[in-house]
Amino acid sequence: MDFKDPFQDVQADRVTAYFQPQYCALTKTITGIEVIAHWSHPAYDRLSTTHFKHDTPEHIVHWVLFSCALSNAIQLHRHTLNIDPTIIYTYIIDASLLKSRHFASNVLEALKIFDIPLHTIALEISGKVDTPMSLEYIDNITTLMNCQVGLSLGNFGASDSPFDILADMPFTQIKLNTNFALTNSSIKKNQIISSIISMAKSLHLKVIANEIETEKQFAQLQHLGVDAAQGNFFHPPMTGEKLLTLLLDNTTTY
């Protein structure tokens, strides 16, 4: 497979944003939108941007991809504000960006240009988070939180040491990895997931269940107390046009 340089493909409009709605577990209405960057490979259709081959420093590539996702999503975000101003747009960023000096100020400057209310933005941290955190980590996180940008810990339950990270970073929500809970489900597994959810709520964190594939899985996680959920059971990642049609539907329920 011929993996190309990301900058060439960004310039060729091959990196595009797809969108996956998040549904409230109680009202079953859309409360959030996750923005996912995909690479439109001419021979292999949609691929994750992790397939890029490049010699450019990692944090620069991740910044280019984040900027591309943001610029692709921003017009739809503006439309969403007119439909429901409470919906949160979550952008996935690699943890390595938090080590970059001025990352937060660059994000805030971009959002200022696009004129998007900061409290409607969350950044989901993926990849390995360094512990203990460097001064750059702390400065970026503090700057974002002081400006009401939310922070989400992605793939919770699959990391080596998520509790150290939770203790050190002021997250507003966690994205729960559901593979553990839903694969060969047992009473003990359910008790563990329920305890994690209770812990998160005691820390005033919103819990979002990821990769829900069936109604049975959603019902199980509803019972365990998650706040919201996303996955192919509701909708797979979709284009901006399809998401706008969904948002304009009066019900906005799955």
Backbone as CSV, one residue per row, in Angstrom:
resi,resn,N_x,N_y,N_z,CA_x,CA_y,CA_z,C_x,C_y,C_z
1,MET,0.852,-1.200,0.000,0.000,0.000,0.000,0.885,1.247,0.000
2,ASP,0.578,2.189,-0.855,1.407,3.385,-1.012,0.937,4.471,-0.060
3,PHE,1.611,4.621,1.082,1.245,5.642,2.055,2.024,6.913,1.759
4,LYS,1.332,8.027,1.693,1.940,9.265,1.219,2.199,10.245,2.345
5,ASP,2.885,11.310,1.954,3.163,12.394,2.885,1.867,13.126,3.221
6,PRO,1.594,13.402,4.511,0.326,14.019,4.896,0.130,15.413,4.324
7,PHE,1.204,16.174,4.168,1.062,17.545,3.686,0.572,17.576,2.240
8,GLN,1.058,16.640,1.410,0.580,16.557,0.033,-0.899,16.205,-0.005
9,ASP,-1.314,15.277,0.855,-2.709,14.852,0.832,-3.636,15.896,1.432
10,VAL,-3.170,16.658,2.418,-3.976,17.759,2.945,-4.198,18.793,1.854
11,GLN,-3.125,19.100,1.119,-3.241,20.074,0.040,-4.151,19.569,-1.070
12,ALA,-4.230,18.257,-1.250,-5.083,17.674,-2.280,-6.492,17.393,-1.761
13,ASP,-6.804,17.882,-0.571,-8.127,17.692,0.041,-8.472,16.219,0.240
14,ARG,-7.463,15.396,0.527,-7.722,13.981,0.763,-7.943,13.670,2.238
15,VAL,-7.599,14.600,3.114,-7.897,14.422,4.533,-9.178,15.183,4.835
16,THR,-10.213,14.458,5.228,-11.519,15.068,5.453,-12.042,14.684,6.827
17,ALA,-13.020,15.420,7.280,-13.625,15.165,8.588,-14.908,14.353,8.430
18,TYR,-15.051,13.344,9.267,-16.302,12.603,9.401,-16.814,12.840,10.816
19,PHE,-18.103,12.578,11.005,-18.750,12.973,12.254,-19.560,11.807,12.815
20,GLN,-19.455,11.615,14.146,-20.248,10.580,14.800,-20.967,11.191,15.999
21,PRO,-22.309,11.151,15.990,-23.061,11.758,17.094,-22.969,10.942,18.375
22,GLN,-23.065,11.639,19.493,-23.138,11.013,20.813,-24.534,11.261,21.372
23,TYR,-25.137,10.209,21.932,-26.515,10.283,22.404,-26.589,10.203,23.922
24,CYS,-27.433,11.047,24.497,-27.683,11.001,25.933,-28.336,9.675,26.282
25,ALA,-27.857,9.021,27.336,-28.394,7.724,27.732,-29.810,7.830,28.289
26,LEU,-30.202,9.006,28.763,-31.538,9.179,29.343,-32.546,9.679,28.315
27,THR,-32.228,10.786,27.645,-33.181,11.390,26.711,-33.066,10.826,25.300
28,LYS,-31.953,10.150,25.004,-31.682,9.576,23.686,-31.644,10.638,22.590
29,THR,-31.267,11.846,22.957,-31.078,12.923,21.995,-29.587,13.199,21.829
30,ILE,-29.231,13.853,20.746,-27.825,14.153,20.472,-27.324,15.232,21.428
31,THR,-26.247,14.924,22.127,-25.634,15.902,23.032,-24.215,16.273,22.616
32,GLY,-23.636,15.501,21.702,-22.272,15.778,21.277,-21.987,15.214,19.896
33,ILE,-20.934,15.727,19.278,-20.476,15.264,17.967,-18.971,15.035,18.050
34,GLU,-18.524,13.833,17.686,-17.086,13.579,17.609,-16.615,13.779,16.172
35,VAL,-15.540,14.541,16.012,-14.972,14.815,14.691,-13.793,13.868,14.471
36,ILE,-13.842,13.117,13.377,-12.840,12.086,13.102,-12.170,12.394,11.768
37,ALA,-10.858,12.539,11.766,-10.125,12.797,10.523,-9.886,11.488,9.791
38,HIS,-10.255,11.451,8.511,-10.016,10.272,7.679,-9.257,10.669,6.424
39,TRP,-8.445,9.759,5.988,-7.656,9.944,4.778,-8.371,9.232,3.640
40,SER,-8.760,9.964,2.604,-9.441,9.381,1.448,-8.394,8.895,0.448
41,HIS,-7.971,7.648,0.626,-6.962,7.072,-0.257,-7.607,6.752,-1.606
42,PRO,-6.964,7.127,-2.725,-7.589,6.932,-4.038,-7.877,5.475,-4.375
43,ALA,-7.132,4.543,-3.770,-7.329,3.127,-4.088,-8.040,2.357,-2.983
44,TYR,-7.947,2.855,-1.725,-8.457,2.076,-0.604,-9.590,2.771,0.140
45,ASP,-10.169,3.813,-0.469,-11.273,4.552,0.133,-10.819,5.155,1.458
46,ARG,-11.680,5.109,2.507,-11.357,5.794,3.758,-10.397,4.970,4.608
47,LEU,-9.334,5.611,5.067,-8.394,5.007,6.001,-8.165,5.972,7.145
48,SER,-7.753,5.443,8.280,-7.368,6.312,9.387,-6.108,7.072,9.012
49,THR,-5.986,8.292,9.529,-4.780,9.077,9.252,-3.538,8.483,9.919
50,THR,-3.702,7.478,10.764,-2.538,6.803,11.348,-1.760,6.021,10.287
51,HIS,-2.344,5.832,9.089,-1.655,5.107,8.025,-0.632,5.962,7.285
52,PHE,-0.538,7.250,7.631,0.430,8.109,6.952,1.858,7.622,7.179
53,LYS,2.647,7.693,6.136,4.092,7.491,6.253,4.744,8.857,6.074
54,HIS,5.593,9.247,7.003,6.167,10.588,6.913,7.478,10.656,7.689
55,ASP,8.284,11.639,7.318,9.546,11.894,8.011,9.484,13.178,8.822
56,THR,8.338,13.825,8.828,8.162,15.071,9.563,7.992,14.773,11.043
57,PRO,8.474,15.653,11.942,8.270,15.431,13.382,6.808,15.148,13.718
58,GLU,6.620,14.193,14.623,5.281,13.681,14.923,4.303,14.781,15.316
59,HIS,4.728,15.693,16.204,3.786,16.688,16.704,3.339,17.642,15.596
60,ILE,4.202,17.874,14.597,3.826,18.752,13.484,2.767,18.078,12.618
61,VAL,2.944,16.787,12.356,1.946,16.041,11.586,0.603,16.053,12.303
62,HIS,0.623,15.801,13.619,-0.633,15.790,14.382,-1.293,17.168,14.383
63,TRP,-0.489,18.221,14.429,-1.064,19.574,14.380,-1.718,19.839,13.020
64,VAL,-1.049,19.428,11.938,-1.616,19.616,10.597,-2.945,18.873,10.470
65,LEU,-2.997,17.647,10.971,-4.220,16.851,10.872,-5.336,17.437,11.731
66,PHE,-5.001,17.910,12.936,-6.001,18.563,13.788,-6.538,19.820,13.110
67,SER,-5.647,20.625,12.563,-6.059,21.856,11.888,-6.963,21.553,10.702
68,CYS,-6.638,20.475,9.987,-7.443,20.072,8.839,-8.840,19.644,9.283
69,ALA,-8.913,18.839,10.342,-10.216,18.413,10.858,-11.030,19.611,11.322
70,LEU,-10.371,20.543,12.003,-11.063,21.736,12.502,-11.619,22.570,11.350
71,SER,-10.798,22.809,10.336,-11.255,23.645,9.220,-12.364,22.970,8.424
72,ASN,-12.343,21.618,8.365,-13.403,20.878,7.683,-14.717,20.913,8.447
73,ALA,-14.626,20.996,9.778,-15.824,20.870,10.615,-16.443,22.200,11.008
74,ILE,-15.723,23.284,10.836,-16.117,24.530,11.481,-17.426,25.099,10.943
75,GLN,-17.663,24.982,9.641,-18.910,25.508,9.083,-20.107,24.737,9.626
76,LEU,-19.964,23.408,9.712,-21.035,22.589,10.276,-21.250,22.918,11.750
77,HIS,-20.166,23.186,12.461,-20.276,23.563,13.874,-21.116,24.835,14.010
78,ARG,-20.891,25.791,13.128,-21.670,27.032,13.167,-23.158,26.754,12.931
79,HIS,-23.460,25.894,11.966,-24.857,25.527,11.716,-25.465,24.877,12.956
80,THR,-24.681,24.026,13.605,-25.173,23.318,14.787,-25.529,24.286,15.907
81,LEU,-24.763,25.354,16.056,-25.054,26.351,17.090,-26.442,26.949,16.907
82,ASN,-26.884,27.085,15.669,-28.218,27.622,15.403,-29.318,26.603,15.673
83,ILE,-28.965,25.314,15.583,-29.947,24.252,15.815,-30.050,23.921,17.296
84,ASP,-28.898,23.727,17.935,-28.848,23.411,19.371,-27.501,23.886,19.918
85,PRO,-27.459,25.033,20.577,-26.185,25.602,21.048,-25.546,24.837,22.201
86,THR,-26.224,23.798,22.721,-25.652,23.029,23.833,-24.804,21.850,23.352
87,ILE,-24.856,21.516,22.069,-24.109,20.369,21.547,-22.606,20.661,21.561
88,ILE,-21.837,19.694,22.074,-20.384,19.826,22.184,-19.708,19.102,21.019
89,TYR,-18.787,19.776,20.370,-17.974,19.151,19.326,-16.649,18.703,19.944
90,THR,-16.341,17.413,19.788,-15.109,16.853,20.334,-14.129,16.545,19.208
91,TYR,-12.938,17.113,19.314,-11.874,16.884,18.337,-10.799,16.010,18.981
92,ILE,-10.386,14.967,18.263,-9.376,14.052,18.788,-7.984,14.618,18.506
93,ILE,-7.164,14.711,19.546,-5.779,15.154,19.368,-4.839,14.123,19.984
94,ASP,-3.658,14.016,19.431,-2.654,13.131,20.005,-2.016,13.800,21.211
95,ALA,-1.732,13.003,22.239,-1.166,13.548,23.477,0.162,14.262,23.248
96,SER,0.878,13.893,22.189,2.173,14.534,21.920,2.030,16.031,21.667
97,LEU,0.845,16.481,21.228,0.641,17.912,20.991,0.723,18.721,22.278
98,LEU,0.385,18.095,23.400,0.426,18.816,24.677,1.856,19.126,25.112
99,LYS,2.823,18.465,24.488,4.224,18.754,24.790,4.749,19.932,23.970
100,SER,3.940,20.390,23.011,4.368,21.471,22.123,4.113,22.824,22.774
101,ARG,5.139,23.623,22.860,4.982,24.961,23.430,3.995,25.766,22.573
102,HIS,3.104,26.465,23.237,2.116,27.330,22.589,1.003,26.555,21.879
103,PHE,0.896,25.225,22.105,-0.202,24.485,21.471,-1.551,25.087,21.835
104,ALA,-1.778,25.309,23.121,-3.072,25.831,23.569,-3.356,27.204,22.972
105,SER,-2.364,28.077,22.977,-2.581,29.422,22.436,-2.856,29.373,20.937
106,ASN,-2.226,28.427,20.228,-2.500,28.272,18.795,-3.920,27.778,18.553
107,VAL,-4.381,26.837,19.387,-5.761,26.351,19.282,-6.742,27.483,19.531
108,LEU,-6.511,28.237,20.589,-7.422,29.329,20.946,-7.447,30.403,19.866
109,GLU,-6.301,30.669,19.266,-6.241,31.661,18.188,-7.054,31.193,16.983
110,ALA,-6.932,29.901,16.645,-7.702,29.357,15.521,-9.200,29.435,15.797
111,LEU,-9.607,29.089,17.016,-11.026,29.132,17.371,-11.544,30.562,17.395
112,LYS,-10.686,31.497,17.787,-11.083,32.909,17.782,-11.353,33.385,16.357
113,ILE,-10.496,32.964,15.432,-10.679,33.335,14.024,-11.999,32.778,13.494
114,PHE,-12.314,31.539,13.894,-13.537,30.900,13.417,-14.779,31.355,14.185
115,ASP,-14.576,32.104,15.276,-15.677,32.660,16.068,-16.605,31.568,16.611
116,ILE,-16.001,30.564,17.252,-16.748,29.461,17.860,-16.678,29.590,19.378
117,PRO,-17.820,29.532,20.090,-17.789,29.597,21.554,-16.930,28.469,22.129
118,LEU,-15.997,28.814,22.983,-15.037,27.826,23.477,-15.691,26.746,24.323
119,HIS,-16.796,27.069,24.994,-17.432,26.060,25.852,-18.145,24.979,25.039
120,THR,-18.223,25.145,23.713,-18.825,24.110,22.864,-17.763,23.214,22.230
121,ILE,-16.519,23.323,22.711,-15.396,22.546,22.181,-14.824,21.657,23.275
122,ALA,-14.522,20.404,22.914,-13.759,19.517,23.801,-12.649,18.871,22.975
123,LEU,-11.526,18.619,23.614,-10.408,17.931,22.977,-10.239,16.570,23.631
124,GLU,-10.345,15.514,22.829,-10.159,14.160,23.349,-8.700,13.756,23.182
125,ILE,-8.046,13.438,24.295,-6.617,13.113,24.288,-6.445,11.633,23.983
126,SER,-5.779,11.332,22.873,-5.494,9.942,22.519,-3.989,9.711,22.581
127,GLY,-3.599,8.450,22.555,-2.174,8.143,22.636,-1.671,8.161,24.066
128,LYS,-0.375,8.027,24.227,0.231,7.919,25.558,0.424,9.299,26.179
129,VAL,-0.133,9.473,27.364,0.046,10.710,28.126,1.242,10.541,29.054
130,ASP,2.190,11.456,28.977,3.392,11.371,29.812,3.068,11.653,31.274
131,THR,3.562,10.798,32.157,3.491,11.062,33.594,4.872,10.806,34.197
132,PRO,5.393,11.704,35.057,4.781,12.995,35.412,4.783,13.957,34.229
133,MET,3.899,14.929,34.270,3.734,15.842,33.155,4.810,16.922,33.153
134,SER,5.191,17.324,31.940,6.171,18.400,31.790,5.495,19.750,32.001
135,LEU,6.301,20.801,32.083,5.758,22.151,32.240,4.906,22.544,31.036
136,GLU,5.300,22.067,29.836,4.511,22.375,28.638,3.121,21.751,28.735
137,TYR,3.047,20.490,29.206,1.760,19.831,29.423,0.887,20.686,30.339
138,ILE,1.450,21.029,31.473,0.684,21.753,32.496,0.227,23.107,31.974
139,ASP,1.113,23.816,31.285,0.772,25.140,30.763,-0.344,25.052,29.723
140,ASN,-0.244,24.097,28.797,-1.274,23.938,27.770,-2.625,23.564,28.368
141,ILE,-2.611,22.626,29.301,-3.860,22.178,29.920,-4.512,23.307,30.706
142,THR,-3.714,24.021,31.483,-4.244,25.125,32.288,-4.853,26.205,31.400
143,THR,-4.168,26.536,30.320,-4.665,27.564,29.399,-5.997,27.154,28.788
144,LEU,-6.102,25.908,28.344,-7.345,25.427,27.739,-8.492,25.407,28.740
145,MET,-8.222,24.891,29.937,-9.278,24.791,30.944,-9.743,26.167,31.400
146,ASN,-8.828,27.106,31.541,-9.199,28.465,31.949,-10.092,29.151,30.922
147,CYS,-10.024,28.679,29.681,-10.857,29.253,28.609,-12.098,28.403,28.328
148,GLN,-12.392,27.443,29.211,-13.606,26.620,29.149,-13.601,25.586,28.025
149,VAL,-12.435,25.283,27.458,-12.340,24.177,26.513,-12.298,22.879,27.314
150,GLY,-13.180,21.931,26.996,-13.234,20.676,27.738,-12.115,19.728,27.340
151,LEU,-11.739,18.841,28.266,-10.742,17.810,27.995,-11.351,16.444,28.265
152,SER,-11.185,15.537,27.303,-11.713,14.185,27.440,-10.563,13.191,27.380
153,LEU,-10.569,12.225,28.290,-9.567,11.161,28.276,-10.099,10.030,27.414
154,GLY,-9.481,9.826,26.247,-9.963,8.826,25.313,-9.544,7.422,25.680
155,ASN,-10.388,6.448,25.277,-10.052,5.026,25.403,-9.766,4.619,26.835
156,PHE,-10.532,5.162,27.788,-10.316,4.833,29.196,-10.597,3.345,29.411
157,GLY,-9.681,2.706,30.128,-9.815,1.277,30.353,-8.835,0.475,29.519
158,ALA,-8.209,1.132,28.521,-7.216,0.453,27.692,-5.811,0.979,27.947
159,SER,-5.693,1.994,28.798,-4.390,2.601,29.075,-3.680,1.851,30.191
160,ASP,-2.365,2.019,30.249,-1.587,1.329,31.276,-1.840,1.898,32.665
161,SER,-1.972,3.209,32.766,-2.097,3.826,34.081,-3.064,5.004,34.043
162,PRO,-4.359,4.751,33.779,-5.307,5.858,33.626,-5.552,6.622,34.908
163,PHE,-5.366,5.989,36.061,-5.688,6.661,37.318,-4.670,7.752,37.645
164,ASP,-3.393,7.517,37.325,-2.393,8.576,37.483,-2.746,9.774,36.615
165,ILE,-3.185,9.490,35.391,-3.532,10.563,34.463,-4.744,11.335,34.967
166,LEU,-5.753,10.628,35.438,-6.950,11.291,35.970,-6.608,12.179,37.156
167,ALA,-5.673,11.721,37.975,-5.314,12.492,39.166,-4.570,13.771,38.812
168,ASP,-3.838,13.750,37.690,-2.973,14.879,37.351,-3.591,15.868,36.378
169,MET,-4.612,15.446,35.620,-5.161,16.312,34.575,-6.635,16.619,34.840
170,PRO,-7.054,17.864,34.630,-8.437,18.265,34.941,-9.409,17.920,33.819
171,PHE,-9.620,16.628,33.585,-10.549,16.216,32.538,-11.983,16.570,32.914
172,THR,-12.819,16.761,31.883,-14.248,16.997,32.097,-15.072,15.769,31.737
173,GLN,-14.478,14.838,30.988,-15.191,13.614,30.635,-14.193,12.513,30.302
174,ILE,-14.666,11.264,30.329,-13.848,10.137,29.893,-14.618,9.361,28.831
175,LYS,-13.883,8.848,27.857,-14.456,7.984,26.826,-14.154,6.549,27.243
176,LEU,-15.189,5.804,27.578,-15.027,4.465,28.147,-14.834,3.439,27.043
177,ASN,-13.727,2.700,27.095,-13.511,1.590,26.179,-14.437,0.452,26.581
178,THR,-15.378,0.094,25.701,-16.420,-0.863,26.084,-16.051,-2.312,25.794
179,ASN,-14.904,-2.551,25.160,-14.542,-3.928,24.825,-14.458,-4.803,26.066
180,PHE,-13.889,-4.232,27.136,-13.762,-4.995,28.380,-15.134,-5.360,28.935
181,ALA,-16.040,-4.389,28.935,-17.351,-4.602,29.552,-18.238,-5.519,28.734
182,LEU,-18.108,-5.466,27.396,-19.073,-6.131,26.533,-18.583,-7.463,25.987
183,THR,-17.293,-7.765,26.133,-16.761,-9.045,25.680,-16.836,-10.052,26.825
184,ASN,-17.565,-11.142,26.588,-17.748,-12.165,27.626,-18.194,-11.529,28.942
185,SER,-19.289,-10.803,28.866,-19.790,-10.067,30.027,-20.049,-10.994,31.215
186,SER,-19.753,-10.485,32.409,-19.980,-11.245,33.633,-20.381,-10.280,34.734
187,ILE,-20.881,-10.827,35.826,-21.277,-9.989,36.959,-20.076,-9.200,37.475
188,LYS,-18.918,-9.848,37.562,-17.728,-9.165,38.086,-17.298,-8.023,37.166
189,LYS,-17.335,-8.266,35.841,-16.981,-7.196,34.905,-17.946,-6.020,35.031
190,ASN,-19.231,-6.330,35.139,-20.224,-5.264,35.296,-19.981,-4.465,36.567
191,GLN,-19.573,-5.149,37.629,-19.287,-4.460,38.891,-18.083,-3.526,38.735
192,ILE,-17.069,-3.970,37.979,-15.890,-3.131,37.753,-16.272,-1.884,36.964
193,ILE,-17.030,-2.064,35.879,-17.454,-0.926,35.062,-18.326,0.019,35.869
194,SER,-19.240,-0.535,36.659,-20.107,0.293,37.499,-19.286,1.105,38.495
195,SER,-18.235,0.502,39.039,-17.370,1.212,39.985,-16.603,2.340,39.298
196,ILE,-16.133,2.084,38.064,-15.433,3.130,37.306,-16.367,4.300,37.036
197,ILE,-17.610,3.991,36.657,-18.589,5.044,36.379,-18.898,5.835,37.644
198,SER,-19.055,5.144,38.760,-19.316,5.829,40.035,-18.150,6.728,40.420
199,MET,-16.920,6.213,40.223,-15.735,7.020,40.519,-15.711,8.273,39.651
200,ALA,-15.987,8.108,38.354,-15.974,9.252,37.439,-16.998,10.296,37.856
201,LYS,-18.180,9.843,38.223,-19.229,10.796,38.604,-18.893,11.492,39.918
202,SER,-18.199,10.796,40.807,-17.781,11.445,42.055,-16.751,12.538,41.790
203,LEU,-16.046,12.418,40.650,-15.081,13.440,40.231,-15.719,14.455,39.283
204,HIS,-17.046,14.366,39.123,-17.811,15.271,38.253,-17.382,15.144,36.794
205,LEU,-17.106,13.914,36.369,-16.735,13.637,34.985,-17.909,12.997,34.255
206,LYS,-18.146,13.428,33.034,-19.140,12.800,32.175,-18.542,11.522,31.597
207,VAL,-19.342,10.444,31.523,-18.860,9.160,31.011,-19.553,8.858,29.679
208,ILE,-18.745,8.714,28.624,-19.272,8.404,27.295,-18.808,7.008,26.899
209,ALA,-19.749,6.131,26.591,-19.416,4.776,26.146,-19.175,4.792,24.641
210,ASN,-18.113,4.140,24.217,-17.719,4.162,22.805,-17.968,2.806,22.156
211,GLU,-18.123,2.804,20.827,-18.199,1.588,20.012,-19.388,0.704,20.373
212,ILE,-20.548,1.314,20.588,-21.769,0.543,20.838,-22.274,-0.015,19.513
213,GLU,-22.458,-1.339,19.451,-22.846,-1.985,18.200,-24.284,-2.510,18.215
214,THR,-24.858,-2.773,19.391,-26.195,-3.373,19.451,-27.044,-2.692,20.517
215,GLU,-28.352,-2.870,20.397,-29.265,-2.319,21.394,-29.035,-2.962,22.759
216,LYS,-28.689,-4.248,22.761,-28.412,-4.947,24.018,-27.218,-4.322,24.740
217,GLN,-26.175,-3.993,23.995,-25.002,-3.353,24.595,-25.360,-1.993,25.180
218,PHE,-26.147,-1.231,24.429,-26.545,0.089,24.920,-27.368,-0.036,26.194
219,ALA,-28.313,-0.987,26.214,-29.147,-1.184,27.400,-28.295,-1.577,28.605
220,GLN,-27.280,-2.415,28.365,-26.396,-2.845,29.456,-25.643,-1.659,30.046
221,LEU,-25.112,-0.801,29.181,-24.339,0.344,29.661,-25.237,1.434,30.231
222,GLN,-26.458,1.547,29.721,-27.443,2.434,30.351,-27.668,2.006,31.793
223,HIS,-27.857,0.707,31.982,-28.101,0.164,33.321,-26.914,0.424,34.244
224,LEU,-25.704,0.397,33.682,-24.505,0.616,34.489,-24.273,2.094,34.794
225,GLY,-24.987,2.983,34.075,-24.960,4.391,34.468,-24.175,5.349,33.604
226,VAL,-23.853,4.973,32.338,-23.135,5.920,31.486,-24.026,7.121,31.179
227,ASP,-23.399,8.253,30.894,-24.150,9.470,30.572,-24.532,9.542,29.103
228,ALA,-23.653,9.064,28.236,-23.894,9.155,26.796,-23.171,8.007,26.106
229,ALA,-23.511,7.811,24.828,-22.911,6.704,24.085,-22.839,7.047,22.605
230,GLN,-21.895,6.400,21.933,-21.782,6.540,20.484,-21.351,5.209,19.902
231,GLY,-21.581,5.026,18.611,-21.198,3.790,17.952,-22.085,3.509,16.763
232,ASN,-21.794,2.433,16.064,-22.533,2.110,14.852,-23.981,1.732,15.117
233,PHE,-24.324,1.358,16.352,-25.728,1.096,16.676,-26.576,2.334,16.418
234,PHE,-26.028,3.493,16.725,-26.737,4.751,16.471,-26.474,5.201,15.034
235,HIS,-25.211,5.515,14.755,-24.801,5.926,13.407,-23.301,5.696,13.270
236,PRO,-22.843,5.201,12.129,-21.400,5.178,11.871,-20.922,6.594,11.577
237,PRO,-19.611,6.823,11.556,-19.123,8.146,11.149,-19.707,8.540,9.797
238,MET,-20.123,9.788,9.691,-20.845,10.232,8.493,-20.277,11.547,7.983
239,THR,-20.680,11.886,6.777,-20.257,13.154,6.193,-20.985,14.308,6.874
240,GLY,-20.468,15.513,6.659,-21.105,16.691,7.226,-22.516,16.885,6.718
241,GLU,-22.750,16.585,5.437,-24.087,16.746,4.868,-25.095,15.830,5.562
242,LYS,-24.700,14.577,5.798,-25.603,13.641,6.468,-25.849,14.056,7.914
243,LEU,-24.808,14.547,8.581,-24.991,14.982,9.965,-25.934,16.171,10.036
244,LEU,-25.788,17.126,9.129,-26.670,18.291,9.132,-28.116,17.873,8.913
245,THR,-28.350,16.927,8.016,-29.706,16.406,7.806,-30.242,15.780,9.082
246,LEU,-29.388,15.029,9.769,-29.792,14.397,11.026,-30.129,15.441,12.082
247,LEU,-29.305,16.477,12.189,-29.529,17.519,13.192,-30.793,18.325,12.905
248,LEU,-31.114,18.490,11.643,-32.304,19.258,11.272,-33.594,18.468,11.450
249,ASP,-33.458,17.149,11.622,-34.623,16.329,11.942,-35.144,16.768,13.305
250,ASN,-36.425,16.968,13.427,-36.993,17.506,14.667,-36.746,16.606,15.867
251,THR,-36.624,15.300,15.634,-36.502,14.377,16.769,-35.059,14.278,17.260
252,THR,-34.092,14.205,16.331,-32.662,13.998,16.618,-32.421,12.830,17.576
253,THR,-33.325,11.852,17.557,-33.114,10.630,18.330,-32.779,9.510,17.361
254,TYR,-32.103,8.479,17.874,-31.681,7.399,16.981,-32.857,6.506,16.626
